[in-house]
PDB file of C-alpha atoms in Angstrom:
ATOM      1  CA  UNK A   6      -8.801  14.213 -10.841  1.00  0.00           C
ATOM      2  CA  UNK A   7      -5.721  12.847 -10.235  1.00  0.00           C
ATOM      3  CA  UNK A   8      -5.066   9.240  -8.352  1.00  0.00           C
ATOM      4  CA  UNK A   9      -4.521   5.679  -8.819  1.00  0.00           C
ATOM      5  CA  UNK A  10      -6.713   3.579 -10.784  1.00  0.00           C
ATOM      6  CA  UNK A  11      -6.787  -0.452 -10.542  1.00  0.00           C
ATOM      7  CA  UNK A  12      -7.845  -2.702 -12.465  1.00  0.00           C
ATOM      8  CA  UNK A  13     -10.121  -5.341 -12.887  1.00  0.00           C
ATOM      9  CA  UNK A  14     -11.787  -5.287  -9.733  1.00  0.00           C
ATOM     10  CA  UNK A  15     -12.421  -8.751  -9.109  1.00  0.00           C
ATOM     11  CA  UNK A  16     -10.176 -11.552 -10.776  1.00  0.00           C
ATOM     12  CA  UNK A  17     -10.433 -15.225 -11.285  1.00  0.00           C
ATOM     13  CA  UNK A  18      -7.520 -17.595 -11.718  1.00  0.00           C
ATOM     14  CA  UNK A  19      -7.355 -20.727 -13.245  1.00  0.00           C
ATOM     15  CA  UNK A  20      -5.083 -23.400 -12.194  1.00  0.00           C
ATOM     16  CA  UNK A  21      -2.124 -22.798 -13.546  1.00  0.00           C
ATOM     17  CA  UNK A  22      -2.530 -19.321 -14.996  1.00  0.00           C
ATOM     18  CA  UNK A  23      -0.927 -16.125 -14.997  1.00  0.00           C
ATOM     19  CA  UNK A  24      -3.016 -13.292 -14.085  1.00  0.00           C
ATOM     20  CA  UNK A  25      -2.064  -9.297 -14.609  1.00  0.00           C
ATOM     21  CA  UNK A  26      -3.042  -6.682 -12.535  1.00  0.00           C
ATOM     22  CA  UNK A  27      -3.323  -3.579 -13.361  1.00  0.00           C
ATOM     23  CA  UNK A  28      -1.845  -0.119 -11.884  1.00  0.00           C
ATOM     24  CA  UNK A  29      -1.763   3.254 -13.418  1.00  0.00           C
ATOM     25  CA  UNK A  30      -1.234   6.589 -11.363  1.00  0.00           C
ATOM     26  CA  UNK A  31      -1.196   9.930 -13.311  1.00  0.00           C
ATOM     27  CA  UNK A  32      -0.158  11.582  -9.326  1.00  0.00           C
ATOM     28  CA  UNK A  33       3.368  11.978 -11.465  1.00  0.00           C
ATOM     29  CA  UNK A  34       4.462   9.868  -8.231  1.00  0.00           C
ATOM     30  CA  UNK A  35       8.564   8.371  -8.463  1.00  0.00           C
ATOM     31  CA  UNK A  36       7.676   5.226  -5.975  1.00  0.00           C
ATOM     32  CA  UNK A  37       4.996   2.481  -6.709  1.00  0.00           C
ATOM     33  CA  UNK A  38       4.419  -0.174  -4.247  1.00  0.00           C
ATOM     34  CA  UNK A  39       2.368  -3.425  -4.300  1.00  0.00           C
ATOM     35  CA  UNK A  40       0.365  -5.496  -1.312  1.00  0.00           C
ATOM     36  CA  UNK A  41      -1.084  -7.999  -0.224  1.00  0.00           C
ATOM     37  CA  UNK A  42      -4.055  -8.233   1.908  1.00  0.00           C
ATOM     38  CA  UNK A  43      -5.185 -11.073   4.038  1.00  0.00           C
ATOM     39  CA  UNK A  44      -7.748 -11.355   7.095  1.00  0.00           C
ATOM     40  CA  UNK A  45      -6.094 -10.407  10.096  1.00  0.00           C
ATOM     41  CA  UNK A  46      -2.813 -10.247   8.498  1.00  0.00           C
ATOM     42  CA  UNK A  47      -2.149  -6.728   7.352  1.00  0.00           C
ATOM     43  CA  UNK A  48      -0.704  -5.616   4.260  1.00  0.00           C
ATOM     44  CA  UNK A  49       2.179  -7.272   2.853  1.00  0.00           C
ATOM     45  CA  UNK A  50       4.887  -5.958   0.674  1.00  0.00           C
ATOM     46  CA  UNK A  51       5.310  -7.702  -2.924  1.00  0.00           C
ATOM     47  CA  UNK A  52       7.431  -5.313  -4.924  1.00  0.00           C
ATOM     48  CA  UNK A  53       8.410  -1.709  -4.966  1.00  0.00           C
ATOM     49  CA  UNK A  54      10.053   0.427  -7.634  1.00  0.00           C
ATOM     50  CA  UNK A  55      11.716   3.432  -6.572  1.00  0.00           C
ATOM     51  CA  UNK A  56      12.105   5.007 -10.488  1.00  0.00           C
ATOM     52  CA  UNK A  57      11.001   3.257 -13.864  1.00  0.00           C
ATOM     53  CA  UNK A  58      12.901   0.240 -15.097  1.00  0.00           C
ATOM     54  CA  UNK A  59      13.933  -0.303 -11.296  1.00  0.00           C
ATOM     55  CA  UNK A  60      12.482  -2.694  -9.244  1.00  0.00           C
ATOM     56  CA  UNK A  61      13.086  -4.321  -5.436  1.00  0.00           C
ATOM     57  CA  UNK A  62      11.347  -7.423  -4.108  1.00  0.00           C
ATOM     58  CA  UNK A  63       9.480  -6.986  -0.861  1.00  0.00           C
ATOM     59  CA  UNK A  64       8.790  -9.675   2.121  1.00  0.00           C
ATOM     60  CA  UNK A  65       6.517 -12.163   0.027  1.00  0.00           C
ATOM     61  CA  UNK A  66       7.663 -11.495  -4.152  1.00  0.00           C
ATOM     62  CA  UNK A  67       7.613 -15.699  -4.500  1.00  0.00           C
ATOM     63  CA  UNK A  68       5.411 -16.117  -7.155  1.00  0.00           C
ATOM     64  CA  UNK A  69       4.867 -12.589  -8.462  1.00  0.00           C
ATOM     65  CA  UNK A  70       6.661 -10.467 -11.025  1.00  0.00           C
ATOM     66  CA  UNK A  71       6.233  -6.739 -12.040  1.00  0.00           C
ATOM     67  CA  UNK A  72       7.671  -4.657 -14.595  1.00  0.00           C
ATOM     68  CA  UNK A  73       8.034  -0.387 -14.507  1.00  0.00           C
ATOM     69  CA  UNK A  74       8.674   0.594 -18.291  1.00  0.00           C
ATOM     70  CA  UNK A  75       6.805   3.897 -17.410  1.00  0.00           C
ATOM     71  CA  UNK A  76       6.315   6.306 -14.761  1.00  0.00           C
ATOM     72  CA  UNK A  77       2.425   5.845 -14.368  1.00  0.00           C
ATOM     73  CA  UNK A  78       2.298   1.988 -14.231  1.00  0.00           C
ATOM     74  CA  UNK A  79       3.814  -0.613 -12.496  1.00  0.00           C
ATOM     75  CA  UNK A  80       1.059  -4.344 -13.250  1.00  0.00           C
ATOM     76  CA  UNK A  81       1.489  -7.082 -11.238  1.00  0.00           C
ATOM     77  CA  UNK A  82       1.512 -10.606 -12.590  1.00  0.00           C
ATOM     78  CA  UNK A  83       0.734 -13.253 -10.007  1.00  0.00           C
ATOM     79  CA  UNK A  84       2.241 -16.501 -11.614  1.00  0.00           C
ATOM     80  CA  UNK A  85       1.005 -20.282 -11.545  1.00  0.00           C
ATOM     81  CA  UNK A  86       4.226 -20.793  -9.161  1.00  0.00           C
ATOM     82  CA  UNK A  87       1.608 -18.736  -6.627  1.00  0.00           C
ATOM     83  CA  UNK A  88      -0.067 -21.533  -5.010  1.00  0.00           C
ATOM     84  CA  UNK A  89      -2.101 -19.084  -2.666  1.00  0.00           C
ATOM     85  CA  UNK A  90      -3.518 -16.187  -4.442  1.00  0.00           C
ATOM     86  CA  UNK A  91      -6.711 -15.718  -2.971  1.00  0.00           C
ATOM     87  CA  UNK A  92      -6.414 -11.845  -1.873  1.00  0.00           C
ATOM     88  CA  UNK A  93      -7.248  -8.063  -1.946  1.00  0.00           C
ATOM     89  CA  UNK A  94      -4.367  -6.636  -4.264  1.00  0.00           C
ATOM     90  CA  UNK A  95      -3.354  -2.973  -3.485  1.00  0.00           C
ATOM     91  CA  UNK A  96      -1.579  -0.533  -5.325  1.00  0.00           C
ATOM     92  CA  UNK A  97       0.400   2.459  -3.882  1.00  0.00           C
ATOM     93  CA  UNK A  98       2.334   5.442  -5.017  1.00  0.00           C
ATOM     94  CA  UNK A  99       4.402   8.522  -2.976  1.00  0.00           C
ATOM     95  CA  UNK A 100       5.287  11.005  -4.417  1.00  0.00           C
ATOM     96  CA  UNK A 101       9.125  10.814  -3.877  1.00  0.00           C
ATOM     97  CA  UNK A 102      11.372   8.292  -3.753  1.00  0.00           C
ATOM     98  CA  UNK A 103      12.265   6.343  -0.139  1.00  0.00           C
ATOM     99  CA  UNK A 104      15.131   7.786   1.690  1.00  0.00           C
ATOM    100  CA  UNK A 105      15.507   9.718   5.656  1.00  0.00           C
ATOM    101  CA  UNK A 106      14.246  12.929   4.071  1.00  0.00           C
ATOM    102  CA  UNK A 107      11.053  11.712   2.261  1.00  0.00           C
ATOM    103  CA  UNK A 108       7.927  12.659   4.884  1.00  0.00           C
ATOM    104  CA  UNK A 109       4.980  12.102   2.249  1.00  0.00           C
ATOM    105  CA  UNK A 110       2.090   9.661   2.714  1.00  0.00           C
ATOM    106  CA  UNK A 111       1.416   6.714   0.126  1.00  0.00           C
ATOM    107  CA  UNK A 112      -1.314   6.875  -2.195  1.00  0.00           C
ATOM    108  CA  UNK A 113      -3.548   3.403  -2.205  1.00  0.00           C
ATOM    109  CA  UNK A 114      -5.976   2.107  -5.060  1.00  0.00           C
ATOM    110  CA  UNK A 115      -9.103   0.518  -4.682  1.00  0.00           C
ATOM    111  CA  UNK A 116      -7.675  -2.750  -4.947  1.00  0.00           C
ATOM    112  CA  UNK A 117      -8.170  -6.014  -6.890  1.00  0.00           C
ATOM    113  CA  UNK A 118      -9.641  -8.804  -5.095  1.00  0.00           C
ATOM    114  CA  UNK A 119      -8.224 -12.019  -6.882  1.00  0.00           C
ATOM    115  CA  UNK A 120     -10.068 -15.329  -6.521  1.00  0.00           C
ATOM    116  CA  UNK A 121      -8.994 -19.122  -7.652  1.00  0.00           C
ATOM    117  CA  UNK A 122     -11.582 -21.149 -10.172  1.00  0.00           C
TER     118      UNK A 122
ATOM    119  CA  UNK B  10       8.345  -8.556   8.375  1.00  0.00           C
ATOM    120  CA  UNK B  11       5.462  -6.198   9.922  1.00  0.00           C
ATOM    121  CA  UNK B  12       7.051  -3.505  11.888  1.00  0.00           C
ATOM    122  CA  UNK B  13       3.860  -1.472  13.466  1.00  0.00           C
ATOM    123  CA  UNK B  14       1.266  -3.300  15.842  1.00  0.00           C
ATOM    124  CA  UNK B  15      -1.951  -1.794  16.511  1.00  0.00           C
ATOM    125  CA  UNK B  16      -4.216  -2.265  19.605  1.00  0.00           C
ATOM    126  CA  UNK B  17      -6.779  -3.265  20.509  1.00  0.00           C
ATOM    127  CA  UNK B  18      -7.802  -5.659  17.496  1.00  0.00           C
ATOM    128  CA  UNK B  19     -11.184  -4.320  17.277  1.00  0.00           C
ATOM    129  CA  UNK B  20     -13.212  -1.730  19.053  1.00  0.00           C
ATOM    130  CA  UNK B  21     -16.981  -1.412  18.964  1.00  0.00           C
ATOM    131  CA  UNK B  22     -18.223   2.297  20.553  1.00  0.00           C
ATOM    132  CA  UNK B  23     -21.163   3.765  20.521  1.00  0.00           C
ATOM    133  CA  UNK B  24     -21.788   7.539  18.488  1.00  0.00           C
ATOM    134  CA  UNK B  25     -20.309  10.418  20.707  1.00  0.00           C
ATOM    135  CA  UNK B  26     -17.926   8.442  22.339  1.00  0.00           C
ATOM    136  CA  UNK B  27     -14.484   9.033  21.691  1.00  0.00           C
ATOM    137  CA  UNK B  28     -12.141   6.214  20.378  1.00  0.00           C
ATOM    138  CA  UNK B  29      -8.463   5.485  21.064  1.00  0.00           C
ATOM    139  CA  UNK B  30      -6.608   3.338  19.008  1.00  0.00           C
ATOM    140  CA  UNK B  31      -2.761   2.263  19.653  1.00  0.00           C
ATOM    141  CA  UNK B  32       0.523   1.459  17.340  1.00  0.00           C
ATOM    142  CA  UNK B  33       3.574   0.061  18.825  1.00  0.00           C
ATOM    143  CA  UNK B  34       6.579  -0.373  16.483  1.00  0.00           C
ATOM    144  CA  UNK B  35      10.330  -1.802  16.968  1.00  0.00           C
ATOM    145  CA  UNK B  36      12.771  -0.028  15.164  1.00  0.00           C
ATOM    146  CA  UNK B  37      13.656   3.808  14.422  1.00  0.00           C
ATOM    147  CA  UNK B  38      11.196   5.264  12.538  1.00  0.00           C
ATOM    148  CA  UNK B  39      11.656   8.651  10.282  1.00  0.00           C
ATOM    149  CA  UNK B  40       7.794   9.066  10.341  1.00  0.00           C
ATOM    150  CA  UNK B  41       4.615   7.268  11.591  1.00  0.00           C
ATOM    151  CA  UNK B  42       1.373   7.694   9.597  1.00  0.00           C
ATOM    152  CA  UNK B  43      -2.471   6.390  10.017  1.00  0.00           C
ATOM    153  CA  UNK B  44      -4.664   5.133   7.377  1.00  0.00           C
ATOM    154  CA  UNK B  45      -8.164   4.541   7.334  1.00  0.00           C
ATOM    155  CA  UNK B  46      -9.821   1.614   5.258  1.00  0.00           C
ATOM    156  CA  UNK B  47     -13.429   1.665   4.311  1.00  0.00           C
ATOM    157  CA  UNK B  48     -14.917  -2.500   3.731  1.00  0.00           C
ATOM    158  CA  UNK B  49     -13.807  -3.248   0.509  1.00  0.00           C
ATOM    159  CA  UNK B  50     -11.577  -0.002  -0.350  1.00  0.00           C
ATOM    160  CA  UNK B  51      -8.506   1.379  -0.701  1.00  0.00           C
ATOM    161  CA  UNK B  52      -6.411   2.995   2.312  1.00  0.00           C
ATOM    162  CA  UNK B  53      -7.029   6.585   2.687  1.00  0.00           C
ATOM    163  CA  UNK B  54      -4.184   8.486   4.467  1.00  0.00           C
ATOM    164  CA  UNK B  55      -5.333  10.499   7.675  1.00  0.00           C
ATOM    165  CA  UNK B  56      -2.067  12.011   9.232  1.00  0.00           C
ATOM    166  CA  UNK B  57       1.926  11.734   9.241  1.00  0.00           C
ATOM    167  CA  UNK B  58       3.795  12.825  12.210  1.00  0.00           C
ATOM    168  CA  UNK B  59       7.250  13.109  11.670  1.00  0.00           C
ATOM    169  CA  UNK B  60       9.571  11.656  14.487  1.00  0.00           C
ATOM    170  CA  UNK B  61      10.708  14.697  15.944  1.00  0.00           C
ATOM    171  CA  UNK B  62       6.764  16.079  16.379  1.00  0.00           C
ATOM    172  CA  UNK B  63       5.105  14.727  19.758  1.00  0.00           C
ATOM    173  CA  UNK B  64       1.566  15.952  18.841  1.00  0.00           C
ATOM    174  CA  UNK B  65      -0.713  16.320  15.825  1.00  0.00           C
ATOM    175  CA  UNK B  66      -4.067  17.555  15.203  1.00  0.00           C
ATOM    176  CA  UNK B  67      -6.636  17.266  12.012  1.00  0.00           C
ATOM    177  CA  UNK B  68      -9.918  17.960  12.725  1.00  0.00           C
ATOM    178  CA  UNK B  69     -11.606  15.004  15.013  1.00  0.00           C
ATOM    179  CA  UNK B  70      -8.496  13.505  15.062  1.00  0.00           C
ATOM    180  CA  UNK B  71      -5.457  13.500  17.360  1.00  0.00           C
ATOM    181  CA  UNK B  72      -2.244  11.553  17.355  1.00  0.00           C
ATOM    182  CA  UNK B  73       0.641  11.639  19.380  1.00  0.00           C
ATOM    183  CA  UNK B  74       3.747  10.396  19.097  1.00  0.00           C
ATOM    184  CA  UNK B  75       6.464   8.791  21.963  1.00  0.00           C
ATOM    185  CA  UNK B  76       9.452   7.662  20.562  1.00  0.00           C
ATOM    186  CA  UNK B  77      10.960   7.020  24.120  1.00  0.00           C
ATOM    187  CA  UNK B  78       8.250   3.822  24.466  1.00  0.00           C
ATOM    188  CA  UNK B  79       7.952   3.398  20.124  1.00  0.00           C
ATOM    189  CA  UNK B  80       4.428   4.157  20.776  1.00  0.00           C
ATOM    190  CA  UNK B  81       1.900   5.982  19.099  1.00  0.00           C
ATOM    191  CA  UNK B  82      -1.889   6.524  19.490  1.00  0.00           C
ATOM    192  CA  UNK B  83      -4.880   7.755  17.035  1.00  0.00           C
ATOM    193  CA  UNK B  84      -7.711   9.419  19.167  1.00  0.00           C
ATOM    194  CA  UNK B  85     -11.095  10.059  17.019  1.00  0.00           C
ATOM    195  CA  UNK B  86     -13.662  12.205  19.434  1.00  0.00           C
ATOM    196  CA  UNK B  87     -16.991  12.448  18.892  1.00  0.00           C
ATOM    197  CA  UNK B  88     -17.199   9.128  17.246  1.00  0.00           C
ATOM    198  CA  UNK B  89     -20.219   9.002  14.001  1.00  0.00           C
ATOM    199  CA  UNK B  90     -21.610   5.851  12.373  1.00  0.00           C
ATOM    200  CA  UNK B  91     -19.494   6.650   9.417  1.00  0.00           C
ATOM    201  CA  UNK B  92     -15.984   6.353  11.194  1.00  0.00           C
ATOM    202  CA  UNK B  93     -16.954   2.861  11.102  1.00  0.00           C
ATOM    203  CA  UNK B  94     -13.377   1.164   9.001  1.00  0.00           C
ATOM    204  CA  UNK B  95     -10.032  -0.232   9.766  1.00  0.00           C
ATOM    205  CA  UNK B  96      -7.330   1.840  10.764  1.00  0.00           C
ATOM    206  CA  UNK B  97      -3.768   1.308  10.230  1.00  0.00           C
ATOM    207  CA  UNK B  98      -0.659   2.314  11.766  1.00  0.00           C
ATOM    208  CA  UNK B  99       2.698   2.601   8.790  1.00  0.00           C
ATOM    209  CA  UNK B 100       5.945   3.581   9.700  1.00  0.00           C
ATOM    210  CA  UNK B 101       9.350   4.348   7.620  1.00  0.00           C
ATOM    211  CA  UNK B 102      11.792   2.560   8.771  1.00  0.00           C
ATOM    212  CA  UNK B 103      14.831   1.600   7.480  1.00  0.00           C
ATOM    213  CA  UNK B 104      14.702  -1.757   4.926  1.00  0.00           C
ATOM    214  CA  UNK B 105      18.032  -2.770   3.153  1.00  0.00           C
ATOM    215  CA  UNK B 106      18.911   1.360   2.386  1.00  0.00           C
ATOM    216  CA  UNK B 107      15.737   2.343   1.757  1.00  0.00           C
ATOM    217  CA  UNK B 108      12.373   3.419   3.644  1.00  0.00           C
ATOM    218  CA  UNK B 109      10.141   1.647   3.306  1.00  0.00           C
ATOM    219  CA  UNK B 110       6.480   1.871   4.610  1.00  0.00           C
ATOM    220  CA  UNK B 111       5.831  -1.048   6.877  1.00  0.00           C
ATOM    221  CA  UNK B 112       2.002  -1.634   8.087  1.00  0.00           C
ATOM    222  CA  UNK B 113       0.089  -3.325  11.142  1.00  0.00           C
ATOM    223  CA  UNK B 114      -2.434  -5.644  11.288  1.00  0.00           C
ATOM    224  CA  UNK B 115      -4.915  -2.928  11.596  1.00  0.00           C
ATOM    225  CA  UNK B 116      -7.456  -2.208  14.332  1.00  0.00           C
ATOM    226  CA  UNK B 117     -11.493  -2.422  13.236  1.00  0.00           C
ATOM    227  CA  UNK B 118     -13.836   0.095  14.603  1.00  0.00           C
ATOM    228  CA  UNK B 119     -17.162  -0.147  15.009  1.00  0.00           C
ATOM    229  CA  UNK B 120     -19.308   2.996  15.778  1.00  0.00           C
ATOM    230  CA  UNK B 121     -22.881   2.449  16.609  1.00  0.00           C
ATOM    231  CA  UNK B 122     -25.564   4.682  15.942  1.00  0.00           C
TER     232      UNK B 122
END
């Protein structure tokens, strides 16, 4: 079946660690998104990447950094310079790129709930 | 910068009953799409409606659109136990050239049996 698969589930941090989180789609999507997800707060864009080796910060990237050397993944690290990474992590895809014409809906993982040590 | 705002905040219904929820957003939109999220889960799309569509149907679900007031609403009848999640209002607006999908906070339904 296809979809998006992420991965671990749950995280711990350690002071002053990167983490990586993982995201792999085999939905042949173009467009990978990653959010954030507090209580009451919504989801948050991090980063998107439109097409691989292309990336675009989103409303919150401080402290994060991705990379999209091929089509199916697109991992998150979330940096020591993070100072408040306590969240649920989700991973999107759509099948084309962003633009006026584009009408499809995103594809979400099961998430990554990250927690500090 | 969240673009969509859904209300009420939470809901609590009980089985049967049908339940409303409501997305207002500030900006032109190219389409407006729900999402339900299970405790715990992932988002699970439910239904796009493109801006020039006032009405759409899927099964227990109805949404219509009103560009005129930037509103939209998400009408579940019959309400079960299991409809019980989060539901979430995205729209694609424009952001720096592109479109990108821009969430709300969410509204949480409760359906008791």
């Amino acid at each position: 079946d296809g979809g998006i698969t992420q991965s671990p589930k749950y995280l711990f941090r350690k002071e002053g660690q990167n983490v990586t989180l993982s995201c792999e789609q085999n939905l042949n999507h173009d467009a990978m998104y990653w959010y954030r997800q507090d209580p009451g707060q919504g989801l948050r864009l991090i980063y998107y990447s439109q097409i691989v080796n292309d990336f675009q910060k989103g409303d919150i990237a401080e402290g994060y950094s991705v990379s999209r050397e091929k089509k199916e993944s697109f991992p998150l690290t979330v940096t020591s310079a993070q100072k408040n990474p306590t969240a649920f992590y989700l991973c999107a895809s759509k099948a084309d790129r962003d633009s006026v014409y584009s009408n499809q809906p995103q594809h979400f993982g099961d998430g990554t709930r990250l927690s500090i040590l | 910068s969240q673009q969509g705002e859904e209300d009420p905040q939470a809901l609590s219904i009980q089985e049967g009953e049908n339940a409303t929820m409501n997305c207002s957003y500030k900006t032109s939109i190219n389409n407006l799409q729900w999402y339900r999220q299970n405790s715990g889960r992932g988002l699970v799309h439910l239904i796009l409606i493109r801006s020039n569509e006032r009405e759409k149907h899927s099964g227990r679900l109805r949404v219509t659109l009103d560009t005129s007031k930037k509103s939209s609403s998400l009408l579940i009848t019959a309400s079960r136990a299991a409809d019980t999640a989060s539901y979430f209002c995205a729209t694609d607006s424009p952001t720096g050239g592109s479109y990108i999908p821009t969430f709300g906070r969410g509204t949480s339904l409760i359906v008791h049996p």
